[in-house]
Amino acid sequence: MSQIDDAESDGAFYKKLIDEIPDLIFKAIFNDGTFKVVFCNESINDLLEITPQMFMDNPDTLIHGRIIAEDQHLFLKKMLISKKKQVRYDHEFRVMLPVKGLRWMRITGKSEKAANKTVMFYSRISDITDFKLQEEKMQLADERFEFAMKASSEGVWDVNLVNEEAYFSGQLMKIIGKEEKEHIVPIAFWTERIHPEDLEAYTATRNKHLSKKTPYYESVYRVITDLGKYRWVLSRGKVVKYNAENKPLRAVGTLRDITQIKDKEIQLGNTLNIIGDQNNRLSNFAHIVSHNLRSHASNLKMLLDLFKNADNDERDEMLQHLEGISDGLSITISHLKELVEIQTEIKNVKETLNLRHYLKNILSILHNEITKHGVTIEINIPLDITIEYNPAYLESILLNFTTNAIKYSSIDQKPIISYDFGIENGYKVLSVSDNGLGIDLKKHKNSLFGMYKTFHKNQNSRGIGLFITKNQVEAMGGKIEVFSEVNKGTTFKIYFDEEY
């Protein structure tokens, strides 16, 4: 170690050195109830805006002349504890300076008891105002962030990808039904809560980001809460730290509860589907009206043409048929009115209908067509069989199948239409079979129930009957199957959504 210049004493050298320190360094003695400062450096001029001599002449200049009233008591208490127990002190307090105004200070040091019971204080006071202001800003930022997270129902996660541990904020834990308190848990704690149907997509999205295929991570999935209910969440994040080999080490992000948004989205989708279905049903209604009324109009016209050239005895019989057609027409119009109400209310009203009796009513409406074409009707339906069905739909279905069987009957043999009831897999089934022209299912299978699809060169064919029928059966929860062979006939099987 080099020697200090002989012209300068050791004391002068160290004083200059201590005076260059920006903090206040001082030594004080407590003896017989008197507190006396025996040394302080020149930094007190800038730090507390008093001279060293003023401080040494009157130490109270610091306590009552600079320290604000609210902090004086605790400052003195810390110093007395140190005096009594000879322990280190480290305390923050505020001062009010004539020029600089309010400043934050920190005093550190220790006390030592001498042989004559005198207590020596060796202290250092630093200006920590800038640090405190930054601390307050950080605290304010944290409070704002916490408030923003709570207001937006978002939680924060921070994953250590090396040891597979994750930090979850209190708000995130609250989303899954736990106490609003931050936790550090294994990643498996979270992945085990993800809905099984969403786990594959979650894993794929996560791995894409970890392998840098995507710039950030974003995933929507369901997690189960402690109450056993699933909630939809939106998780977003990004890897923020890689090692030298470019392997991800840490990822941070947010998690938001979007259950209400998702429920609204699903509800909106369902509403759009309902509106779409409703529009389709309403657009088909005109076709249904035309199709259902055409049979009555055709019978009525044919009967009126015959009535013109009939004698009195024949006219009496025709009037009875005319009355039956009129009654049937009235019933059909009534059913169509109910159908309008059903379409408007977006629901299918069902009634308990005796299948055999209802079929007989439909056949009565078609009496003249059946007679004109010499159709043989076979009914194999027990008298007590009932179904829960919409009357307008059932009428339309039976009219469509029966009129089609008559319309596409073969000229080479006498038409036969058979109605059979059976049970398949515990469900009620009605079969309508004929021995007519049949349909080439290999050619027309995919378009059989399409709108405006016809399969024979019949000038009265419009191609809407089977389309309407299929929609009506499915609207009631059932289904249709068809079996057909060209020139041998066709069987339609209607499966009712009703167990036997």
XYZ file of C-alpha atoms in Angstrom:
500
model
C 0.000 0.000 0.000
C 1.386 3.390 -0.915
C 2.051 5.839 1.887
C 0.064 9.052 2.395
C 2.013 12.238 1.595
C 3.933 13.266 4.715
C 2.551 16.776 4.284
C -0.936 15.472 4.873
C -1.983 13.769 8.095
C -3.972 10.557 8.155
C -6.920 12.376 9.686
C -7.015 15.006 6.954
C -6.840 12.359 4.266
C -9.725 10.322 5.624
C -11.815 13.433 6.232
C -11.443 14.430 2.594
C -12.331 10.904 1.596
C -15.450 10.805 3.776
C -16.541 14.258 2.602
C -16.659 12.945 -0.950
C -19.297 10.379 0.026
C -22.767 11.716 -0.998
C -24.385 10.213 2.096
C -24.275 11.790 5.570
C -21.785 10.031 7.845
C -21.844 10.965 11.498
C -20.781 9.789 14.966
C -22.796 10.606 18.063
C -22.393 9.943 21.789
C -25.164 9.342 24.285
C -24.051 9.958 27.863
C -25.964 10.944 31.009
C -29.101 11.584 28.986
C -27.328 13.865 26.524
C -27.081 13.149 22.769
C -24.074 14.827 21.169
C -22.770 14.688 17.572
C -18.976 14.598 17.549
C -18.431 14.178 13.808
C -20.272 14.548 10.506
C -19.095 14.956 6.925
C -19.743 17.852 4.571
C -22.499 15.990 2.684
C -24.969 17.193 5.301
C -24.990 20.561 3.511
C -26.622 19.080 0.405
C -28.483 16.228 2.050
C -30.275 18.055 4.864
C -29.532 21.661 3.934
C -27.749 22.404 7.261
C -24.055 22.860 8.047
C -21.963 20.307 9.940
C -21.443 22.812 12.724
C -25.176 23.466 13.131
C -25.807 19.726 13.401
C -23.018 19.205 15.937
C -24.068 22.229 17.993
C -27.737 21.170 17.993
C -28.553 17.548 16.960
C -32.227 18.384 17.485
C -31.983 20.291 14.182
C -32.383 16.918 12.468
C -35.096 15.383 14.640
C -37.411 18.346 15.143
C -36.082 20.718 12.493
C -36.091 18.391 9.457
C -37.980 15.129 10.166
C -41.725 15.645 9.639
C -43.906 15.375 12.744
C -45.614 12.091 11.713
C -42.243 10.267 11.462
C -40.449 11.703 14.538
C -41.847 9.260 17.109
C -40.895 6.106 15.202
C -37.436 7.512 14.404
C -36.705 8.106 18.100
C -38.132 4.716 19.028
C -35.768 2.925 16.614
C -32.761 4.777 18.013
C -33.733 4.045 21.654
C -34.146 0.327 20.897
C -30.681 0.268 19.352
C -29.250 2.120 22.361
C -30.823 -0.322 24.779
C -30.025 -3.565 22.948
C -27.008 -2.539 20.858
C -28.626 -3.819 17.665
C -28.350 -2.418 14.155
C -30.978 0.039 12.985
C -32.339 0.459 9.474
C -35.208 2.893 9.160
C -36.900 5.036 6.490
C -38.343 8.461 7.263
C -39.311 11.738 5.627
C -37.809 15.196 5.980
C -39.005 18.634 4.896
C -36.140 20.759 3.502
C -36.240 24.517 2.932
C -35.261 24.258 -0.754
C -35.803 20.693 -1.962
C -39.019 20.211 -0.042
C -40.230 16.743 0.958
C -37.575 14.026 0.706
C -37.295 10.391 1.765
C -34.269 9.379 3.872
C -32.869 6.116 5.173
C -30.680 5.824 8.285
C -28.563 2.738 8.921
C -25.957 2.035 11.574
C -25.207 0.441 14.897
C -24.627 1.364 18.512
C -21.804 0.289 20.786
C -21.551 0.600 24.553
C -18.265 1.882 25.888
C -16.662 0.962 29.264
C -18.008 4.055 30.983
C -21.575 3.181 29.911
C -21.391 5.739 27.162
C -23.222 4.603 23.984
C -21.639 5.381 20.616
C -23.746 5.701 17.455
C -22.154 5.225 14.036
C -24.730 6.225 11.399
C -25.238 6.779 7.708
C -28.160 8.697 6.178
C -28.992 8.330 2.448
C -31.441 10.157 0.218
C -33.774 7.445 -1.181
C -36.372 9.775 -2.678
C -35.854 8.593 -6.266
C -36.048 4.968 -5.149
C -39.271 5.603 -3.208
C -40.863 7.409 -6.148
C -39.984 4.495 -8.418
C -41.303 2.075 -5.815
C -44.577 4.020 -5.630
C -44.850 3.977 -9.403
C -44.286 0.241 -9.434
C -46.841 -0.259 -6.690
C -49.335 1.926 -8.552
C -48.693 -0.011 -11.746
C -49.195 -3.300 -9.894
C -52.442 -2.028 -8.375
C -53.674 -0.876 -11.769
C -52.691 -4.188 -13.330
C -54.421 -6.152 -10.578
C -57.543 -4.023 -10.926
C -57.508 -4.449 -14.709
C -57.167 -8.207 -14.329
C -60.087 -8.372 -11.924
C -62.240 -6.070 -14.025
C -61.583 -8.124 -17.156
C -61.903 -11.521 -15.417
C -58.368 -12.350 -16.520
C -55.780 -14.274 -14.615
C -52.021 -14.447 -15.150
C -49.908 -17.566 -15.619
C -46.126 -17.937 -15.711
C -44.745 -21.338 -16.696
C -41.257 -22.650 -16.022
C -40.776 -25.007 -18.971
C -37.700 -26.582 -17.429
C -39.160 -27.950 -14.203
C -42.762 -28.011 -15.518
C -44.070 -25.719 -12.781
C -46.559 -22.891 -13.233
C -47.420 -19.752 -11.323
C -51.160 -18.978 -11.334
C -52.489 -15.636 -10.090
C -55.324 -15.404 -7.594
C -57.782 -14.279 -10.283
C -56.930 -17.339 -12.369
C -57.473 -19.645 -9.402
C -60.822 -17.959 -8.797
C -61.949 -18.935 -12.326
C -61.715 -22.613 -11.404
C -63.559 -22.111 -8.135
C -60.639 -21.901 -5.729
C -59.706 -19.228 -3.212
C -58.472 -16.041 -4.881
C -54.880 -16.691 -3.902
C -51.824 -17.191 -6.113
C -50.340 -20.676 -6.378
C -47.284 -22.417 -7.801
C -48.251 -25.885 -8.992
C -47.158 -28.544 -11.499
C -48.406 -27.977 -15.065
C -50.322 -31.258 -14.770
C -52.547 -29.554 -12.186
C -53.974 -27.518 -15.056
C -53.858 -29.929 -17.998
C -55.796 -32.532 -16.002
C -58.680 -30.041 -15.780
C -58.987 -29.538 -19.554
C -62.031 -31.128 -21.193
C -61.014 -34.413 -22.907
C -62.511 -33.205 -26.201
C -60.367 -30.040 -26.095
C -57.069 -31.513 -24.874
C -55.734 -32.526 -28.298
C -56.324 -29.075 -29.830
C -54.845 -27.377 -26.734
C -51.696 -29.518 -26.918
C -51.289 -28.975 -30.675
C -51.628 -25.185 -30.329
C -49.147 -25.118 -27.423
C -46.577 -27.229 -29.245
C -46.797 -25.094 -32.387
C -45.797 -22.028 -30.411
C -43.084 -23.797 -28.427
C -41.553 -24.926 -31.722
C -41.759 -21.335 -33.064
C -44.291 -22.197 -35.752
C -46.563 -19.444 -34.424
C -45.484 -16.048 -33.003
C -47.728 -16.380 -29.972
C -49.998 -18.884 -28.247
C -53.797 -18.571 -28.223
C -56.267 -21.312 -27.362
C -59.950 -21.610 -26.430
C -60.984 -24.630 -24.388
C -62.990 -25.823 -21.389
C -61.696 -26.451 -17.868
C -63.554 -28.120 -15.031
C -64.043 -26.179 -11.811
C -64.077 -27.453 -8.240
C -67.886 -27.467 -8.496
C -67.697 -30.027 -11.301
C -68.841 -27.635 -14.030
C -66.942 -26.759 -17.182
C -66.134 -23.145 -18.046
C -64.838 -21.783 -21.343
C -61.508 -19.948 -21.154
C -59.328 -17.995 -23.592
C -55.621 -18.448 -22.919
C -53.000 -16.251 -24.584
C -49.264 -16.187 -24.055
C -45.747 -16.160 -25.414
C -42.360 -17.701 -24.701
C -40.221 -14.934 -23.184
C -36.958 -16.773 -22.537
C -34.841 -19.252 -24.513
C -31.498 -20.874 -23.719
C -28.378 -20.858 -25.900
C -29.713 -23.851 -27.860
C -32.942 -21.913 -28.570
C -34.929 -24.176 -26.272
C -37.897 -22.441 -24.570
C -37.388 -21.915 -20.853
C -40.240 -19.679 -19.723
C -43.641 -18.588 -21.020
C -46.089 -16.058 -19.601
C -49.634 -15.151 -20.498
C -53.192 -14.476 -19.437
C -56.297 -16.562 -19.045
C -59.797 -15.140 -19.389
C -63.154 -16.633 -18.478
C -65.275 -16.380 -21.659
C -68.108 -18.689 -20.588
C -70.770 -16.007 -20.974
C -69.443 -14.996 -24.391
C -69.290 -18.633 -25.505
C -72.799 -19.312 -24.218
C -74.067 -16.288 -26.154
C -72.207 -17.509 -29.229
C -73.775 -20.953 -28.946
C -77.161 -19.404 -28.268
C -76.782 -17.165 -31.319
C -75.782 -20.143 -33.446
C -78.817 -22.072 -32.238
C -81.026 -19.066 -32.937
C -79.641 -18.777 -36.465
C -80.275 -22.484 -37.000
C -83.838 -22.078 -35.728
C -84.383 -19.084 -37.988
C -82.929 -21.004 -40.930
C -85.141 -24.005 -40.208
C -88.115 -21.731 -39.747
C -87.491 -20.003 -43.061
C -87.179 -23.364 -44.776
C -90.426 -24.559 -43.244
C -92.231 -21.374 -44.172
C -90.912 -21.496 -47.726
C -92.122 -25.080 -47.999
C -95.515 -24.211 -46.582
C -96.798 -22.935 -49.919
C -95.808 -26.248 -51.497
C -97.483 -28.170 -48.692
C -100.702 -26.181 -49.143
C -100.691 -26.791 -52.871
C -99.912 -30.472 -52.510
C -102.462 -31.180 -49.770
C -105.288 -29.278 -51.458
C -104.652 -30.635 -54.945
C -106.173 -34.030 -54.139
C -109.353 -32.416 -52.845
C -109.567 -30.066 -55.829
C -108.963 -32.897 -58.288
C -111.665 -35.065 -56.720
C -114.048 -32.142 -56.577
C -113.537 -31.277 -60.254
C -113.920 -34.889 -61.365
C -117.095 -35.294 -59.314
C -118.595 -32.082 -60.725
C -117.838 -33.231 -64.278
C -119.641 -36.517 -63.599
C -122.466 -34.728 -61.836
C -123.326 -32.763 -65.012
C -124.158 -35.934 -66.986
C -125.559 -38.093 -64.143
C -129.207 -39.017 -63.616
C -131.087 -38.232 -60.401
C -130.228 -41.494 -58.634
C -126.522 -41.101 -59.418
C -126.637 -37.463 -58.337
C -127.867 -38.417 -54.885
C -124.884 -40.737 -54.424
C -122.519 -38.109 -55.846
C -123.853 -35.512 -53.421
C -122.899 -37.811 -50.560
C -119.364 -38.078 -51.988
C -119.341 -34.311 -52.524
C -120.270 -33.836 -48.878
C -117.407 -36.131 -47.854
C -114.951 -34.196 -50.008
C -116.213 -30.941 -48.522
C -115.728 -32.268 -45.001
C -112.268 -33.515 -45.872
C -111.379 -30.152 -47.417
C -112.549 -28.376 -44.271
C -110.415 -30.662 -42.114
C -107.384 -30.122 -44.351
C -107.766 -26.337 -44.192
C -108.088 -26.578 -40.417
C -104.913 -28.629 -40.252
C -103.108 -26.187 -42.499
C -104.167 -23.374 -40.183
C -102.673 -25.330 -37.284
C -99.562 -25.834 -39.368
C -99.199 -22.057 -39.773
C -99.422 -21.679 -36.000
C -96.840 -24.415 -35.546
C -94.440 -22.725 -37.973
C -94.922 -19.380 -36.251
C -94.343 -20.813 -32.772
C -91.364 -22.894 -33.956
C -92.713 -26.075 -32.412
C -94.518 -29.216 -33.455
C -97.795 -29.773 -31.593
C -98.668 -33.441 -31.198
C -101.960 -35.187 -30.581
C -102.835 -38.777 -29.811
C -104.088 -40.215 -33.132
C -105.547 -43.674 -33.851
C -103.429 -44.681 -36.825
C -105.974 -46.997 -38.421
C -108.896 -44.565 -38.050
C -106.814 -41.675 -39.376
C -105.770 -43.718 -42.406
C -109.417 -44.601 -43.088
C -110.273 -40.881 -43.117
C -107.505 -40.207 -45.648
C -108.702 -43.084 -47.849
C -112.218 -41.664 -47.687
C -110.920 -38.369 -49.057
C -109.287 -40.281 -51.929
C -112.289 -42.542 -52.510
C -112.920 -41.431 -56.085
C -109.251 -41.716 -57.095
C -109.068 -45.175 -55.571
C -112.278 -46.225 -57.328
C -111.293 -44.680 -60.650
C -108.011 -46.625 -60.790
C -109.440 -49.822 -59.311
C -106.972 -49.837 -56.426
C -107.097 -52.630 -53.868
C -106.417 -51.392 -50.331
C -104.961 -53.708 -47.689
C -104.834 -52.427 -44.121
C -102.844 -54.448 -41.593
C -102.939 -52.073 -38.663
C -104.410 -53.153 -35.301
C -107.444 -51.163 -34.184
C -105.848 -49.946 -30.950
C -102.573 -48.565 -32.349
C -102.095 -44.873 -31.582
C -99.245 -42.468 -32.241
C -98.336 -39.040 -30.870
C -98.206 -36.933 -34.019
C -99.122 -33.649 -35.603
C -102.448 -34.166 -37.511
C -101.509 -31.889 -40.421
C -98.194 -33.709 -40.895
C -99.759 -37.172 -40.688
C -102.456 -36.210 -43.201
C -99.852 -34.842 -45.600
C -97.633 -37.930 -45.236
C -100.455 -40.412 -45.838
C -101.848 -38.359 -48.735
C -98.429 -38.160 -50.382
C -97.676 -41.873 -50.153
C -101.159 -42.926 -51.208
C -101.499 -40.522 -54.152
C -97.979 -41.431 -55.338
C -98.835 -45.130 -55.193
C -101.942 -44.463 -57.315
C -100.200 -42.041 -59.691
C -97.304 -44.404 -60.411
C -99.305 -47.641 -60.575
C -98.517 -50.083 -63.388
C -100.919 -50.449 -66.340
C -99.994 -54.117 -66.557
C -101.525 -55.169 -63.256
C -104.209 -54.197 -60.801
C -102.879 -51.640 -58.273
C -102.503 -52.823 -54.680
C -101.573 -50.573 -51.782
C -100.758 -52.171 -48.450
C -100.475 -50.435 -45.047
C -98.645 -52.502 -42.428
C -97.767 -51.736 -38.824
C -94.812 -53.290 -37.032
C -92.264 -52.891 -34.239
C -88.538 -52.594 -34.968
C -85.986 -52.221 -32.167
C -88.832 -51.261 -29.850
C -90.115 -48.409 -32.072
C -93.377 -48.119 -34.017
C -93.077 -48.407 -37.805
C -95.661 -47.899 -40.588
C -94.956 -49.424 -44.012
C -96.741 -48.269 -47.186
C -96.190 -50.665 -50.077
C -97.392 -50.764 -53.688
C -96.869 -52.924 -56.763
C -96.359 -50.008 -59.152
C -93.612 -48.803 -61.442
C -90.927 -48.686 -58.743
C -87.840 -46.471 -58.618
C -84.302 -47.165 -59.789
C -82.568 -46.593 -56.454
C -79.094 -47.115 -57.906
C -79.718 -44.145 -60.158
C -81.857 -41.921 -57.951
C -80.933 -42.859 -54.352
C -79.133 -39.580 -53.546
C -81.822 -37.358 -55.083
C -84.903 -39.336 -54.054
C -86.088 -36.828 -51.453
C -84.850 -33.685 -53.239
C -87.034 -30.701 -54.101
C -88.515 -30.863 -57.628
C -87.055 -34.331 -58.264
C -89.182 -36.630 -60.475
C -88.432 -40.179 -61.555
C -91.180 -40.940 -64.080
C -92.645 -39.143 -67.092
C -95.931 -38.362 -65.413
C -97.185 -34.934 -66.490
C -98.709 -34.328 -63.028
C -95.433 -34.926 -61.233
C -94.010 -31.841 -59.521
C -91.272 -33.403 -57.423
C -92.166 -31.951 -54.051
C -94.204 -34.714 -52.383
C -91.312 -36.840 -51.105
C -89.327 -33.723 -50.188
C -92.213 -32.461 -48.061
C -92.854 -35.865 -46.527
C -89.243 -36.414 -45.490
C -89.091 -32.964 -43.857
C -92.332 -33.598 -41.976
C -91.244 -37.006 -40.695
C -87.876 -35.691 -39.557
C -89.510 -32.636 -37.966
C -91.408 -35.084 -35.753
C -88.204 -36.872 -34.771
C -88.603 -39.875 -37.067
C -86.998 -41.137 -40.255
C -87.922 -42.680 -43.623
C -86.475 -45.663 -45.429
C -87.330 -46.714 -48.985
C -87.080 -50.068 -50.723
C -87.916 -50.228 -54.408
C -87.388 -52.242 -57.561
C -88.309 -51.138 -61.067
C -91.629 -52.662 -62.293
C -92.105 -54.525 -59.014
C -93.116 -51.795 -56.604
C -92.007 -49.610 -53.703
C -92.165 -49.733 -49.912
C -91.767 -46.656 -47.720
C -91.134 -47.289 -44.024
C -91.946 -44.483 -41.589
C -90.166 -44.808 -38.241
C -92.007 -42.917 -35.494
C -90.060 -41.379 -32.630
C -92.117 -43.410 -30.192
C -91.418 -46.614 -28.324
C -93.995 -49.386 -28.256
